[in-house]
mmCIF file of C-alpha atoms in Angstrom:
data_model
loop_
_atom_site.group_PDB
_atom_site.id
_atom_site.type_symbol
_atom_site.label_atom_id
_atom_site.label_comp_id
_atom_site.label_asym_id
_atom_site.label_seq_id
_atom_site.Cartn_x
_atom_site.Cartn_y
_atom_site.Cartn_z
ATOM 1 C CA UNK A 1 -12.295 6.720 12.193
ATOM 2 C CA UNK A 2 -10.508 7.948 15.312
ATOM 3 C CA UNK A 3 -12.780 8.852 18.206
ATOM 4 C CA UNK A 4 -12.225 12.251 19.745
ATOM 5 C CA UNK A 5 -14.466 14.582 21.681
ATOM 6 C CA UNK A 6 -16.149 17.255 19.574
ATOM 7 C CA UNK A 7 -15.883 15.131 16.409
ATOM 8 C CA UNK A 8 -19.461 15.057 15.127
ATOM 9 C CA UNK A 9 -18.753 12.466 12.422
ATOM 10 C CA UNK A 10 -17.463 9.873 14.897
ATOM 11 C CA UNK A 11 -20.202 10.740 17.410
ATOM 12 C CA UNK A 12 -22.906 10.264 14.760
ATOM 13 C CA UNK A 13 -21.537 6.857 13.774
ATOM 14 C CA UNK A 14 -21.291 5.801 17.426
ATOM 15 C CA UNK A 15 -24.828 6.944 18.197
ATOM 16 C CA UNK A 16 -26.233 5.166 15.113
ATOM 17 C CA UNK A 17 -24.635 1.894 16.202
ATOM 18 C CA UNK A 18 -25.757 2.376 19.802
ATOM 19 C CA UNK A 19 -29.355 2.948 18.694
ATOM 20 C CA UNK A 20 -29.304 -0.049 16.353
ATOM 21 C CA UNK A 21 -27.460 -2.583 18.536
ATOM 22 C CA UNK A 22 -27.522 -1.151 22.074
ATOM 23 C CA UNK A 23 -23.713 -1.256 22.184
ATOM 24 C CA UNK A 24 -20.680 -0.422 20.070
ATOM 25 C CA UNK A 25 -17.410 -2.278 19.597
ATOM 26 C CA UNK A 26 -14.376 0.008 19.502
ATOM 27 C CA UNK A 27 -10.801 -0.773 18.435
ATOM 28 C CA UNK A 28 -8.148 0.215 20.986
ATOM 29 C CA UNK A 29 -4.412 0.487 20.242
ATOM 30 C CA UNK A 30 -1.654 1.700 22.545
ATOM 31 C CA UNK A 31 2.118 1.714 22.887
ATOM 32 C CA UNK A 32 3.836 2.240 26.224
ATOM 33 C CA UNK A 33 7.168 3.938 26.897
ATOM 34 C CA UNK A 34 9.034 0.606 26.554
ATOM 35 C CA UNK A 35 7.632 -0.047 23.097
ATOM 36 C CA UNK A 36 5.144 -2.704 24.206
ATOM 37 C CA UNK A 37 1.924 -2.611 22.205
ATOM 38 C CA UNK A 38 -1.642 -3.540 22.986
ATOM 39 C CA UNK A 39 -4.398 -4.103 20.466
ATOM 40 C CA UNK A 40 -7.896 -5.132 21.516
ATOM 41 C CA UNK A 41 -11.622 -4.565 21.068
ATOM 42 C CA UNK A 42 -13.684 -2.841 23.759
ATOM 43 C CA UNK A 43 -17.464 -2.840 24.144
ATOM 44 C CA UNK A 44 -19.340 0.279 25.233
ATOM 45 C CA UNK A 45 -23.014 0.997 25.827
ATOM 46 C CA UNK A 46 -22.905 4.810 25.779
ATOM 47 C CA UNK A 47 -20.973 7.686 24.281
ATOM 48 C CA UNK A 48 -20.247 8.944 27.792
ATOM 49 C CA UNK A 49 -18.579 5.657 28.760
ATOM 50 C CA UNK A 50 -16.269 5.932 25.733
ATOM 51 C CA UNK A 51 -15.235 9.465 26.675
ATOM 52 C CA UNK A 52 -14.728 8.401 30.304
ATOM 53 C CA UNK A 53 -12.380 5.608 29.162
ATOM 54 C CA UNK A 54 -10.476 8.021 26.903
ATOM 55 C CA UNK A 55 -10.032 10.411 29.856
ATOM 56 C CA UNK A 56 -8.837 7.549 32.087
ATOM 57 C CA UNK A 57 -6.261 6.497 29.484
ATOM 58 C CA UNK A 58 -5.108 10.089 29.077
ATOM 59 C CA UNK A 59 -4.463 10.337 32.829
ATOM 60 C CA UNK A 60 -2.447 7.140 33.231
ATOM 61 C CA UNK A 61 -1.059 6.298 29.771
ATOM 62 C CA UNK A 62 2.717 6.303 29.369
ATOM 63 C CA UNK A 63 2.600 6.386 25.582
ATOM 64 C CA UNK A 64 0.273 7.043 22.651
ATOM 65 C CA UNK A 65 -3.131 5.386 22.429
ATOM 66 C CA UNK A 66 -6.062 5.463 20.035
ATOM 67 C CA UNK A 67 -9.727 4.543 20.118
ATOM 68 C CA UNK A 68 -11.352 4.092 16.715
ATOM 69 C CA UNK A 69 -14.703 3.107 15.231
ATOM 70 C CA UNK A 70 -14.155 -0.071 13.194
ATOM 71 C CA UNK A 71 -15.052 -0.014 9.520
ATOM 72 C CA UNK A 72 -18.295 -1.844 8.681
ATOM 73 C CA UNK A 73 -17.919 -4.177 5.706
ATOM 74 C CA UNK A 74 -20.584 -4.703 3.033
ATOM 75 C CA UNK A 75 -21.504 -8.083 4.554
ATOM 76 C CA UNK A 76 -22.281 -6.397 7.901
ATOM 77 C CA UNK A 77 -19.167 -7.586 9.743
ATOM 78 C CA UNK A 78 -16.674 -5.189 11.302
ATOM 79 C CA UNK A 79 -12.926 -4.758 10.847
ATOM 80 C CA UNK A 80 -12.020 -5.481 14.486
ATOM 81 C CA UNK A 81 -8.560 -5.623 16.031
ATOM 82 C CA UNK A 82 -6.996 -8.951 16.803
ATOM 83 C CA UNK A 83 -6.158 -9.252 20.488
ATOM 84 C CA UNK A 84 -2.450 -8.618 20.953
ATOM 85 C CA UNK A 85 -0.166 -7.546 23.789
ATOM 86 C CA UNK A 86 3.587 -7.594 23.425
ATOM 87 C CA UNK A 87 6.500 -6.005 21.756
ATOM 88 C CA UNK A 88 10.145 -5.504 22.335
ATOM 89 C CA UNK A 89 12.064 -3.337 24.733
ATOM 90 C CA UNK A 90 14.661 -1.010 23.268
ATOM 91 C CA UNK A 91 18.285 -1.115 24.455
#
């Protein structure tokens, strides 16, 4: 579920996890103007800190990015991104 301001469904899920665990893990994906990609997991302790990070990325990003709430599996684990940075420059 992509996180965006004014999305009550994502906010509810974030707040539930914050209340239960005291933090939330969020998947982050981005691609810069050269085609290099980044995939990682970020930890936040408030909804405000997530929105602040989204605003910071929006100000300085040179390509698309996405923050998303990871899917929770039946066994209680989460579908988290694998850490990755790299890609290929276009000619």
